[in-house]
Coordinates of C-alpha atoms and ligand atoms in Angstrom, one line a residue:
M138 CA 154.1 110.6 130.0
E139 CA 150.9 109.0 131.1
I140 CA 148.4 110.9 133.3
V141 CA 145.3 109.2 134.4
D142 CA 142.8 111.2 135.4
K143 CA 140.4 110.9 138.3
T144 CA 138.0 113.9 137.7
G145 CA 134.4 112.1 136.4
T146 CA 131.9 109.2 137.4
C147 CA 131.8 107.1 134.6
N148 CA 132.8 103.6 134.8
L149 CA 133.1 102.9 131.1
D150 CA 134.8 99.3 131.4
Y151 CA 137.0 99.3 127.6
N152 CA 137.1 95.6 127.9
R153 CA 133.8 95.5 128.4
V154 CA 132.5 97.6 126.0
C155 CA 135.3 96.8 123.3
K156 CA 133.9 94.6 121.4
N157 CA 132.1 95.8 117.7
G158 CA 129.1 97.6 118.0
F159 CA 128.1 96.6 121.2
C160 CA 128.0 100.4 123.1
F161 CA 126.1 101.7 120.2
D162 CA 123.6 98.9 120.5
E163 CA 123.1 99.3 124.3
V164 CA 122.3 103.1 124.6
K165 CA 119.7 102.3 121.8
K166 CA 117.5 102.4 124.1
D167 CA 118.1 105.7 125.6
F168 CA 115.9 107.0 122.6
D169 CA 112.2 107.4 122.1
W170 CA 112.1 105.6 118.9
Y171 CA 113.6 102.9 120.4
Y172 CA 109.9 102.4 121.7
T173 CA 107.8 104.3 119.2
G174 CA 109.3 103.6 116.1
Q175 CA 109.4 107.3 114.8
V176 CA 112.5 108.9 114.2
N177 CA 114.1 112.4 113.5
I178 CA 117.2 113.4 115.6
A179 CA 115.7 116.2 116.5
H180 CA 112.8 114.5 118.6
E181 CA 115.2 113.2 120.1
T182 CA 118.2 116.7 121.0
I183 CA 114.9 118.8 121.7
D184 CA 111.4 117.6 122.2
R185 CA 112.1 114.6 124.3
H186 CA 113.9 116.7 126.5
A187 CA 110.9 119.4 126.6
N188 CA 108.7 116.5 127.5
S189 CA 110.2 115.3 130.4
W190 CA 111.4 116.9 133.6
R191 CA 114.0 119.2 131.6
K192 CA 111.7 121.0 130.1
N193 CA 112.6 124.3 131.9
K194 CA 115.9 123.5 131.9
I195 CA 118.5 126.0 130.4
A196 CA 119.5 124.5 126.7
L197 CA 121.2 127.2 125.6
Y198 CA 123.3 130.5 127.0
W199 CA 123.6 132.7 124.2
E200 CA 126.2 135.3 124.5
G201 CA 126.2 138.2 121.0
P202 CA 129.5 139.8 120.3
D203 CA 128.3 143.2 122.1
N204 CA 127.9 141.2 125.7
E205 CA 124.2 140.3 124.7
H206 CA 122.7 138.0 126.2
E207 CA 119.7 134.9 126.0
K208 CA 118.5 131.8 127.5
Y209 CA 115.7 129.4 126.0
T210 CA 114.6 126.0 127.6
F211 CA 114.6 123.2 125.8
M212 CA 110.5 124.0 126.2
E213 CA 111.4 127.3 124.8
L214 CA 113.6 126.2 121.6
K215 CA 111.0 123.0 121.7
T216 CA 108.2 125.7 120.5
L217 CA 109.9 127.4 118.0
T218 CA 111.2 125.1 116.1
D219 CA 108.2 124.0 115.6
K220 CA 107.3 127.0 114.8
F221 CA 109.7 127.6 111.9
A222 CA 109.4 124.0 111.1
N223 CA 106.1 125.6 110.1
V224 CA 107.7 128.9 108.7
L225 CA 110.2 126.3 106.4
K226 CA 106.5 124.3 105.1
M227 CA 105.1 127.6 104.3
A228 CA 107.8 128.3 102.3
G229 CA 107.4 125.0 100.6
V230 CA 110.2 123.2 102.1
K231 CA 109.2 119.3 101.6
K232 CA 111.2 116.4 102.8
G233 CA 114.5 115.9 101.6
D234 CA 115.2 119.3 100.5
R235 CA 118.7 121.0 101.1
V236 CA 117.7 123.6 103.4
F237 CA 121.2 125.9 104.0
T238 CA 122.1 127.6 106.6
Y239 CA 124.6 130.8 105.7
L240 CA 124.8 132.7 109.9
P241 CA 126.7 133.8 112.0
R242 CA 126.7 132.1 115.5
I243 CA 123.2 133.7 116.4
P244 CA 120.5 131.7 118.3
E245 CA 118.7 131.5 114.7
L246 CA 121.3 129.1 113.1
Y247 CA 120.1 126.8 116.3
I248 CA 116.5 127.1 115.9
S249 CA 117.5 126.1 112.1
A250 CA 119.2 123.3 112.2
I251 CA 116.9 121.6 114.7
S252 CA 113.4 123.2 113.0
I253 CA 115.3 121.7 109.3
A254 CA 115.3 117.9 110.9
K255 CA 111.6 118.5 112.2
V256 CA 110.3 118.5 108.3
G257 CA 112.8 116.5 107.4
A258 CA 115.3 118.0 105.3
I259 CA 118.9 118.2 105.7
F260 CA 120.6 120.7 107.1
A261 CA 123.2 122.3 105.0
P262 CA 125.4 125.0 107.2
L263 CA 127.7 126.7 105.5
F264 CA 130.8 128.7 107.3
G265 CA 130.4 132.5 107.9
G266 CA 134.2 133.3 106.3
F267 CA 132.6 131.5 103.2
R268 CA 132.5 134.1 100.0
A269 CA 130.2 134.2 97.1
E270 CA 132.1 131.5 94.7
A271 CA 132.3 128.9 97.5
V272 CA 128.7 130.2 98.7
R273 CA 127.6 129.4 94.9
D274 CA 129.6 126.1 94.0
R275 CA 127.9 124.8 97.4
M276 CA 124.5 125.4 97.0
N277 CA 124.3 124.6 92.9
D278 CA 126.0 121.3 94.2
S279 CA 123.0 120.3 95.8
G280 CA 120.4 122.1 94.8
A281 CA 119.5 124.3 97.2
K282 CA 116.0 125.5 98.1
V283 CA 116.2 127.9 100.6
V284 CA 119.0 130.1 102.7
I285 CA 118.2 131.5 106.4
T286 CA 121.1 134.6 106.4
T287 CA 121.1 137.8 107.8
P288 CA 120.8 141.0 105.0
E289 CA 124.8 141.7 106.2
M290 CA 126.2 138.0 105.3
K291 CA 123.7 138.0 101.7
K292 CA 125.5 140.9 100.8
I293 CA 128.8 139.8 101.0
G294 CA 128.1 136.3 99.5
I295 CA 124.8 135.7 98.5
E296 CA 124.0 138.8 96.7
E297 CA 126.2 138.5 94.0
I298 CA 126.6 134.8 92.5
Q299 CA 122.1 134.4 93.3
S300 CA 121.6 134.6 89.7
E301 CA 123.8 132.2 89.4
V302 CA 122.1 129.4 91.9
P303 CA 118.3 128.7 89.6
S304 CA 117.4 125.7 92.1
L305 CA 117.4 128.5 94.7
E306 CA 113.3 129.8 95.7
K307 CA 113.4 131.5 98.9
I308 CA 115.6 133.5 101.2
I309 CA 115.0 133.5 105.0
L310 CA 116.4 136.8 106.3
A311 CA 117.1 136.9 110.2
D312 CA 118.5 140.1 112.1
V313 CA 116.9 142.4 109.9
P314 CA 117.3 145.9 110.7
E315 CA 113.9 148.2 110.4
S316 CA 115.1 150.3 106.9
Y317 CA 115.5 147.2 105.3
K318 CA 113.1 146.4 101.9
F319 CA 112.1 143.1 101.1
N320 CA 112.5 141.0 97.9
D321 CA 110.2 139.1 96.4
N322 CA 111.7 136.0 97.1
E323 CA 112.6 136.9 100.5
L324 CA 111.3 136.7 104.2
S325 CA 111.6 137.9 107.3
F326 CA 112.0 135.2 109.8
D327 CA 110.5 137.4 112.8
A328 CA 107.5 138.2 111.2
E329 CA 107.7 134.9 109.8
M330 CA 107.5 133.4 113.0
T331 CA 104.8 135.8 114.7
Y332 CA 102.0 134.0 112.6
A333 CA 103.4 130.9 112.3
P334 CA 101.0 128.3 113.8
E335 CA 102.4 126.4 117.5
E336 CA 101.2 123.3 115.7
C337 CA 103.7 120.8 113.9
N338 CA 103.4 117.8 112.9
M339 CA 106.6 116.0 112.9
E340 CA 108.2 114.5 109.6
W341 CA 109.0 111.4 111.0
C342 CA 111.6 109.2 109.3
S343 CA 113.9 106.2 108.8
L344 CA 117.0 106.1 110.2
E345 CA 118.8 105.8 107.5
D346 CA 117.5 109.5 105.9
P347 CA 120.0 111.9 105.5
V348 CA 119.4 114.9 107.8
I349 CA 122.9 117.2 107.7
M350 CA 124.8 117.7 104.9
H351 CA 128.6 119.0 105.0
Y352 CA 130.4 120.1 102.5
T353 CA 134.2 119.7 103.3
S354 CA 137.5 119.6 100.6
G355 CA 139.2 117.3 99.4
T356 CA 142.9 117.1 97.4
T357 CA 140.9 117.0 93.7
G358 CA 138.1 118.7 92.8
K359 CA 136.0 120.7 94.2
S360 CA 134.7 120.6 97.6
K361 CA 132.1 118.2 98.1
G362 CA 128.4 116.9 100.3
V363 CA 129.1 114.6 102.7
V364 CA 125.8 112.8 103.7
H365 CA 125.1 112.5 107.3
V366 CA 121.3 110.2 108.4
H367 CA 119.6 110.3 111.7
N368 CA 121.3 107.2 112.7
A369 CA 124.6 109.7 113.3
M370 CA 122.7 110.7 116.8
I371 CA 123.6 107.6 117.9
G372 CA 127.5 108.2 117.9
H373 CA 126.8 111.7 118.9
Y374 CA 125.1 110.4 121.6
I375 CA 127.5 108.1 122.7
T376 CA 130.7 110.1 122.1
T377 CA 129.3 113.3 123.6
K378 CA 128.5 111.0 126.8
W379 CA 132.1 109.3 126.9
V380 CA 135.1 111.5 125.2
Q381 CA 133.2 115.1 126.5
D382 CA 132.2 112.9 129.8
L383 CA 128.9 115.3 129.1
R384 CA 126.9 114.7 132.3
D385 CA 123.6 116.3 133.1
D386 CA 124.6 119.5 136.0
D387 CA 127.5 119.8 133.2
V388 CA 127.1 123.3 131.6
Y389 CA 129.3 122.6 128.3
W390 CA 130.9 124.9 125.8
C391 CA 131.6 123.6 122.3
T392 CA 134.4 126.4 120.6
A393 CA 133.2 125.1 117.3
D394 CA 131.1 127.3 114.4
P395 CA 127.7 124.8 112.5
G396 CA 129.9 125.7 109.7
W397 CA 132.4 122.6 110.6
V398 CA 131.2 119.4 111.6
T399 CA 132.9 119.5 115.6
G400 CA 129.7 123.0 115.9
T401 CA 126.9 119.9 114.1
S402 CA 127.3 117.2 116.5
Y403 CA 129.7 118.5 119.3
G404 CA 127.8 121.8 118.8
I405 CA 124.3 121.1 118.5
F406 CA 123.0 117.1 118.4
G407 CA 125.5 116.0 120.5
P408 CA 124.8 117.8 124.0
W409 CA 121.3 118.4 123.5
L410 CA 120.8 114.5 122.8
T411 CA 122.4 114.1 126.8
G412 CA 120.1 117.2 127.5
A413 CA 123.0 119.0 128.7
S414 CA 123.0 123.1 129.0
Q415 CA 125.4 124.7 126.3
V416 CA 127.0 127.8 125.6
V417 CA 127.4 129.3 122.3
C418 CA 129.5 132.7 122.1
S419 CA 129.1 134.3 118.9
G420 CA 132.0 137.1 119.3
R421 CA 135.1 137.0 117.6
F422 CA 138.5 135.5 119.5
S423 CA 139.8 136.7 122.3
P424 CA 141.3 135.2 125.7
D425 CA 139.3 137.7 127.5
A426 CA 135.6 137.0 126.2
W427 CA 137.2 133.0 126.0
Y428 CA 137.8 133.7 129.3
S429 CA 134.8 135.6 130.5
A430 CA 132.1 133.6 129.1
I431 CA 133.9 130.1 131.1
D432 CA 133.9 132.3 134.6
K433 CA 130.4 134.0 133.3
Y434 CA 128.3 130.3 132.6
K435 CA 130.6 128.6 135.4
V436 CA 131.5 126.0 132.3
T437 CA 132.2 122.7 133.3
V438 CA 133.5 121.0 129.9
W439 CA 135.1 122.6 127.1
Y440 CA 135.4 121.7 123.7
T441 CA 137.9 123.8 121.7
A442 CA 140.4 123.2 119.1
P443 CA 144.4 123.4 118.8
T444 CA 145.3 126.4 117.4
A445 CA 142.8 128.7 119.4
L446 CA 144.8 126.8 122.7
R447 CA 148.2 127.9 121.6
M448 CA 146.9 131.1 121.2
L449 CA 145.8 131.7 124.7
M450 CA 148.4 129.5 125.9
K451 CA 151.0 132.8 123.7
A452 CA 148.8 135.5 125.2
G453 CA 150.4 134.1 128.6
D454 CA 149.3 133.7 131.7
E455 CA 148.8 136.7 133.1
V456 CA 145.4 137.7 131.6
I457 CA 144.3 134.1 133.4
K458 CA 144.7 136.0 136.9
N459 CA 141.6 137.6 136.3
Y460 CA 140.0 135.1 136.2
S461 CA 139.0 132.2 138.0
L462 CA 138.4 129.2 135.7
R463 CA 137.3 127.4 138.1
S464 CA 134.6 125.8 137.4
L465 CA 136.1 123.3 134.3
R466 CA 136.2 120.0 135.7
Y467 CA 137.1 118.7 131.9
I468 CA 139.0 119.4 128.3
T469 CA 138.5 117.9 124.9
S470 CA 140.6 119.5 122.0
V471 CA 139.8 118.0 118.2
G472 CA 141.3 119.0 114.7
E473 CA 145.3 118.7 114.3
P474 CA 147.8 117.6 116.8
L475 CA 147.9 119.4 120.1
N476 CA 151.4 120.0 121.3
P477 CA 152.3 117.9 124.1
E478 CA 153.4 121.4 126.3
V479 CA 150.2 122.5 125.5
I480 CA 148.8 119.8 127.4
R481 CA 151.7 120.8 130.3
W482 CA 150.2 124.4 130.5
G483 CA 147.0 123.6 130.5
M484 CA 147.8 121.4 133.6
K485 CA 149.5 124.3 134.8
V486 CA 146.9 127.1 134.1
Y487 CA 143.5 125.5 134.3
G488 CA 144.3 122.6 136.3
H489 CA 143.2 120.0 133.9
P490 CA 144.7 117.9 130.9
I491 CA 143.3 118.5 128.0
H492 CA 141.8 115.4 125.9
E493 CA 142.5 115.2 122.2
N494 CA 140.4 113.3 120.2
Y495 CA 140.6 112.2 116.5
W496 CA 137.5 112.4 113.8
M497 CA 136.4 113.9 110.7
T498 CA 133.5 115.5 108.8
E499 CA 133.1 112.2 107.0
T500 CA 132.8 109.9 110.5
G501 CA 130.3 112.0 112.2
S502 CA 132.0 111.0 115.6
N503 CA 134.7 110.2 117.4
M504 CA 136.9 107.3 116.1
I505 CA 139.9 107.7 118.4
A506 CA 140.1 109.5 121.6
N507 CA 141.7 110.2 125.4
F508 CA 138.0 109.2 126.4
Y509 CA 136.7 109.6 129.6
G510 CA 138.1 106.9 132.4
L511 CA 141.0 105.9 129.6
P512 CA 144.8 106.9 131.4
L513 CA 145.4 110.1 129.5
K514 CA 148.8 109.4 126.8
I515 CA 150.1 113.3 126.6
G516 CA 150.9 113.4 122.0
S517 CA 149.1 110.5 121.2
M518 CA 145.0 110.6 120.1
G519 CA 143.8 107.5 122.0
K520 CA 142.4 104.5 121.7
P521 CA 138.9 103.4 119.0
F522 CA 136.3 104.8 120.8
P523 CA 134.3 101.2 122.4
G524 CA 132.2 99.8 118.7
I525 CA 135.1 101.3 116.5
E526 CA 137.5 99.1 114.8
A527 CA 140.3 101.1 113.8
A528 CA 143.8 100.0 111.9
V529 CA 147.0 101.3 110.3
V530 CA 147.8 99.3 107.0
D531 CA 149.9 99.4 104.2
D532 CA 148.4 100.2 100.9
S533 CA 147.1 96.7 100.1
G534 CA 145.7 96.6 103.4
K535 CA 148.2 94.8 105.3
V536 CA 148.6 95.7 108.8
L537 CA 151.2 97.2 110.4
P538 CA 152.7 96.5 113.2
P539 CA 153.1 98.5 115.9
G540 CA 155.9 102.0 115.5
V541 CA 155.4 101.3 111.5
P542 CA 153.2 104.2 110.1
G543 CA 150.7 103.8 107.4
N544 CA 147.1 104.3 106.2
L545 CA 145.1 105.1 109.8
V546 CA 141.6 103.2 108.2
I547 CA 138.2 102.2 110.4
K548 CA 136.0 99.2 109.6
P549 CA 133.2 100.8 108.6
G550 CA 129.1 100.9 109.6
W551 CA 129.8 102.9 112.7
P552 CA 126.1 104.7 113.2
S553 CA 127.5 108.1 112.2
M554 CA 129.0 106.8 109.1
M555 CA 128.6 109.3 105.8
R556 CA 126.3 107.9 103.4
S557 CA 127.3 109.2 100.7
I558 CA 128.7 112.0 98.7
W559 CA 125.9 114.1 97.5
N560 CA 125.6 113.9 93.7
N561 CA 129.0 111.8 93.6
P562 CA 128.8 107.9 93.9
E563 CA 132.7 107.6 92.9
K564 CA 134.0 110.3 95.6
Y565 CA 132.7 108.1 97.8
R566 CA 133.8 105.1 96.9
E567 CA 137.3 106.5 96.9
Y568 CA 137.4 106.7 100.4
F569 CA 137.5 102.9 100.8
R570 CA 139.9 101.9 97.8
I571 CA 141.7 99.8 100.7
P572 CA 139.4 96.5 100.8
G573 CA 137.6 96.0 103.7
W574 CA 137.7 100.1 105.2
Y575 CA 137.3 103.1 105.2
V576 CA 140.4 105.2 104.3
T577 CA 140.5 108.3 106.7
G578 CA 143.4 110.2 104.3
D579 CA 145.9 110.4 107.2
S580 CA 148.7 108.8 108.5
A581 CA 149.2 107.1 111.8
F582 CA 151.6 104.3 113.7
V583 CA 149.9 102.6 116.8
D584 CA 151.8 102.0 119.6
N585 CA 152.7 99.1 122.4
D586 CA 149.6 99.7 124.5
G587 CA 147.3 100.5 121.6
Y588 CA 147.6 104.3 121.2
F589 CA 147.0 105.9 118.0
W590 CA 149.5 108.6 117.1
F591 CA 149.3 111.4 114.1
T592 CA 151.6 111.7 111.9
G593 CA 150.2 113.6 108.7
R594 CA 148.0 113.6 105.8
V595 CA 148.5 111.1 103.4
D596 CA 147.2 114.1 100.9
D597 CA 147.1 117.1 100.0
V598 CA 144.4 118.4 102.5
I599 CA 145.4 121.4 104.1
K600 CA 144.6 122.1 107.9
T601 CA 144.9 125.8 108.9
S602 CA 144.0 126.5 112.3
G603 CA 142.0 123.4 112.0
E604 CA 139.8 123.8 109.1
R605 CA 139.6 121.8 106.5
V606 CA 141.3 123.2 103.3
G607 CA 141.2 121.6 99.4
P608 CA 144.3 123.0 97.6
F609 CA 142.2 122.6 94.3
E610 CA 140.0 125.3 95.7
V611 CA 142.8 127.7 96.3
E612 CA 143.7 127.4 93.0
S613 CA 140.9 128.1 90.8
A614 CA 140.5 130.8 92.9
L615 CA 143.9 132.2 91.9
L616 CA 143.5 131.0 88.2
E617 CA 141.1 134.0 88.2
H618 CA 143.2 136.3 89.1
P619 CA 144.2 138.4 85.9
A620 CA 147.9 138.3 86.6
V621 CA 147.9 134.5 87.5
A622 CA 148.8 131.5 84.8
E623 CA 149.6 129.1 87.2
A624 CA 149.1 128.5 90.9
G625 CA 150.4 125.3 93.5
V626 CA 148.9 125.8 96.8
I627 CA 150.5 123.5 99.9
G628 CA 150.1 124.1 103.9
K629 CA 152.9 125.0 105.5
P630 CA 153.6 124.2 109.7
D631 CA 153.3 126.7 111.5
P632 CA 153.8 126.8 115.1
L633 CA 150.0 128.7 116.0
Y634 CA 148.0 127.9 112.5
G635 CA 149.2 124.0 112.7
N636 CA 149.9 125.2 108.8
I637 CA 149.9 127.9 106.8
I638 CA 148.4 128.8 103.2
K639 CA 151.5 128.9 100.5
A640 CA 150.1 129.5 96.9
F641 CA 153.1 129.7 94.4
I642 CA 152.1 131.2 91.0
S643 CA 153.7 131.9 87.7
L644 CA 152.6 135.0 86.6
K645 CA 151.0 136.2 83.3
S646 CA 153.8 137.5 80.8
G647 CA 154.1 141.1 81.5
Y648 CA 153.3 140.9 85.5
E649 CA 155.9 141.9 87.5
G650 CA 155.7 140.1 91.2
S651 CA 156.2 142.9 93.3
E652 CA 154.8 142.7 97.8
E653 CA 151.8 144.6 96.5
L654 CA 150.9 141.8 94.0
K655 CA 151.4 139.5 96.9
R656 CA 148.9 141.4 99.0
E657 CA 146.1 141.9 96.5
I658 CA 145.3 138.2 95.4
S659 CA 145.6 137.2 98.8
G660 CA 142.6 140.0 99.3
F661 CA 141.4 139.1 96.5
V662 CA 141.3 134.9 96.9
K663 CA 139.6 136.3 100.9
T664 CA 137.0 138.2 99.0
K665 CA 136.2 135.5 96.6
L666 CA 136.7 132.2 97.8
A667 CA 136.8 132.8 101.9
A668 CA 137.9 134.7 104.7
H669 CA 139.9 131.5 106.1
A670 CA 141.5 130.6 103.1
F671 CA 143.8 132.7 101.2
P672 CA 147.4 132.6 101.3
R673 CA 149.0 133.9 104.1
E674 CA 152.4 133.0 102.3
I675 CA 153.4 133.5 98.1
E676 CA 155.9 132.9 96.4
F677 CA 156.3 134.2 92.2
K678 CA 158.5 131.4 90.2
A679 CA 159.1 131.8 86.3
G680 CA 157.1 128.0 86.2
L681 CA 155.6 125.2 88.5
P682 CA 156.7 121.5 88.5
K683 CA 154.2 119.3 87.0
T684 CA 153.3 115.7 85.6
R685 CA 153.9 115.4 81.8
S686 CA 150.1 115.0 81.4
G687 CA 150.3 119.1 83.3
K688 CA 149.2 118.2 86.9
I689 CA 151.1 120.9 89.2
M690 CA 153.1 118.4 91.7
R691 CA 152.1 119.6 94.9
R692 CA 154.3 117.3 96.5
V693 CA 157.1 118.7 95.0
L694 CA 156.6 121.6 95.9
K695 CA 156.3 120.6 99.1
A696 CA 159.6 118.9 99.8
Q697 CA 161.5 121.5 98.2
E698 CA 159.4 124.1 100.6
L699 CA 160.8 121.8 103.6
G700 CA 163.7 121.4 102.0
Q701 CA 163.7 117.6 102.1
P702 CA 164.1 114.7 99.4
L703 CA 161.5 115.5 96.2
G704 CA 161.1 112.0 96.1
D705 CA 160.0 109.9 93.3
L706 CA 160.3 111.8 90.0
A707 CA 159.5 110.0 87.2
T708 CA 156.6 111.3 86.1
L709 CA 158.4 114.8 86.3
D710 CA 158.0 116.9 82.9
D711 CA 162.0 118.6 82.4
E712 CA 160.7 121.1 80.9
Ligands
LIG870 C1 143.0 116.0 111.5 C2 137.7 117.8 112.6 C3 145.6 115.4 114.1 C4 143.0 114.9 110.1 C5 136.6 117.5 113.3 C6 141.7 115.2 109.9 C7 143.5 115.2 113.7 C8 141.1 116.5 109.7 C9 143.2 115.9 114.9 C10 139.0 116.4 109.3 C11 144.1 115.1 115.6 C12 141.6 115.9 113.7 N1 145.1 115.2 115.6 N2 144.8 115.2 113.1 N3 143.8 114.8 116.9 N4 141.8 115.3 115.4 N5 142.5 115.8 112.4 O1 137.2 117.1 108.5 O2 143.8 115.4 109.6 O3 137.5 119.2 109.6 O4 141.2 113.7 108.1 O5 137.0 117.6 110.7 O6 142.0 117.0 110.7 O7 139.1 117.6 109.7 P1 137.5 117.6 109.6

């Protein structure tokens, strides 16, 4: 089924701008640095608008978990981020330092992101769902100097590991209750802001200086730090304009948390680079809370994810009747495949199709999309964004004919491509294992019209509720439980979550596999590693399939689980 969406006025001419790099060069003129030579993503995101007719425009509508709400103009955000940049400087932060945020979606998170960039440091946002071990590993890998958090989050994620992160010099605490007693290495966000000077000297950078680092998961090893540079703003900006179709009179809501790349590229930088007003809701997901946010702020453009949409669909059409939702003009989705029936349902209840797009932490911005102006093909990820060259190739790099699935690859060199994996050049090189291409790790096929269709992951990376989880990290956490001898973790398809995490465990002698033990082990991972990366399903097994060198064969576990052929078992250890 093909739908031509005619809701907008953007006149993107795909064929005109399709030549590699063309549109990226064209939009450079929209940035101040093109004329001044002075580069900083924070300037283009906030200060540029504060110096323009947009200065009194609302940049941020914030909706708290208990109906609190606040709003900030571009001018107010400029002042606040100038002040907090000064606080960071006083805390010793210098160009290139890694500054983490471990915060709920409160205004301080957004102020921190911009301020960190203003001092030339690297903004490393941690998802609030992470717990102590995950926090420790990420901070240590990057040598975190400062973390901005709240007393509540500090207690669940930082306190017990603080002494194991030697590089950490200061903790800046937001949202502090009056009774709180500060330690020597702690500063109060609010108190420091009262005294901080309003004048801030922006640290001008080069387009290639790092500014954002997201930790994300692969198949092997612990989470890796994906480094993005100021130049990424070109990708954030142009795709927000053309994929999200954002215009000046829009009110935009990206539901993602900045702990994930969608929440920074399209929940901080992209929309503000275009000068749009954006909504941030910090509460938990509920259909009522979400729909009332759309009505309250008259959201026009909404960027969300398949699991959320499936949950909304499951909540039924009745709940929608309590809301108008008439402000909605354009809806987009990312993170995992979007079921065609969800798009059809969306057309019925929201009156608009949902435009799916595809990208990943490493690519920094949308790569393939049902972008504005392109006839939407339900079930497909869309076409490569103008300036992006994508292909489906076999392992030797040969381009495959339409309809044949293979490795989804992208020609390197787009502006928002990651520039390194922190401290790990080897891991970075692995992305370029097929000569001439950036290898996504996904498989796909192209149809006769040039649309790309997702077929799966090539590796063992798990997508659960759209969140990316590395099996190795979960297995490592499982092995720390006293009862666990061996663990293998896979993603098991699930109608609501896309996948759930399933763990196969062999127990140490003396332990009985019981339902109670399953619950205990799940809870153990939840509190140690992450609230979102725990196994929802556990199966005890006498032994796990391994290679002769002792590596657990997740592929075999998965095939057994799904009742699929086991494939090549030449390396399987018979015992
Ligand atoms: C998956 C999220 C199917 C894919 C922005 C990719 C998708 C991974 C889609 C990146 C889509 C993203 N259809 N799968 N439209 N979009 N993915 O780094 O496996 O958290 O490699 O970035 O999500 O996840 P990440």
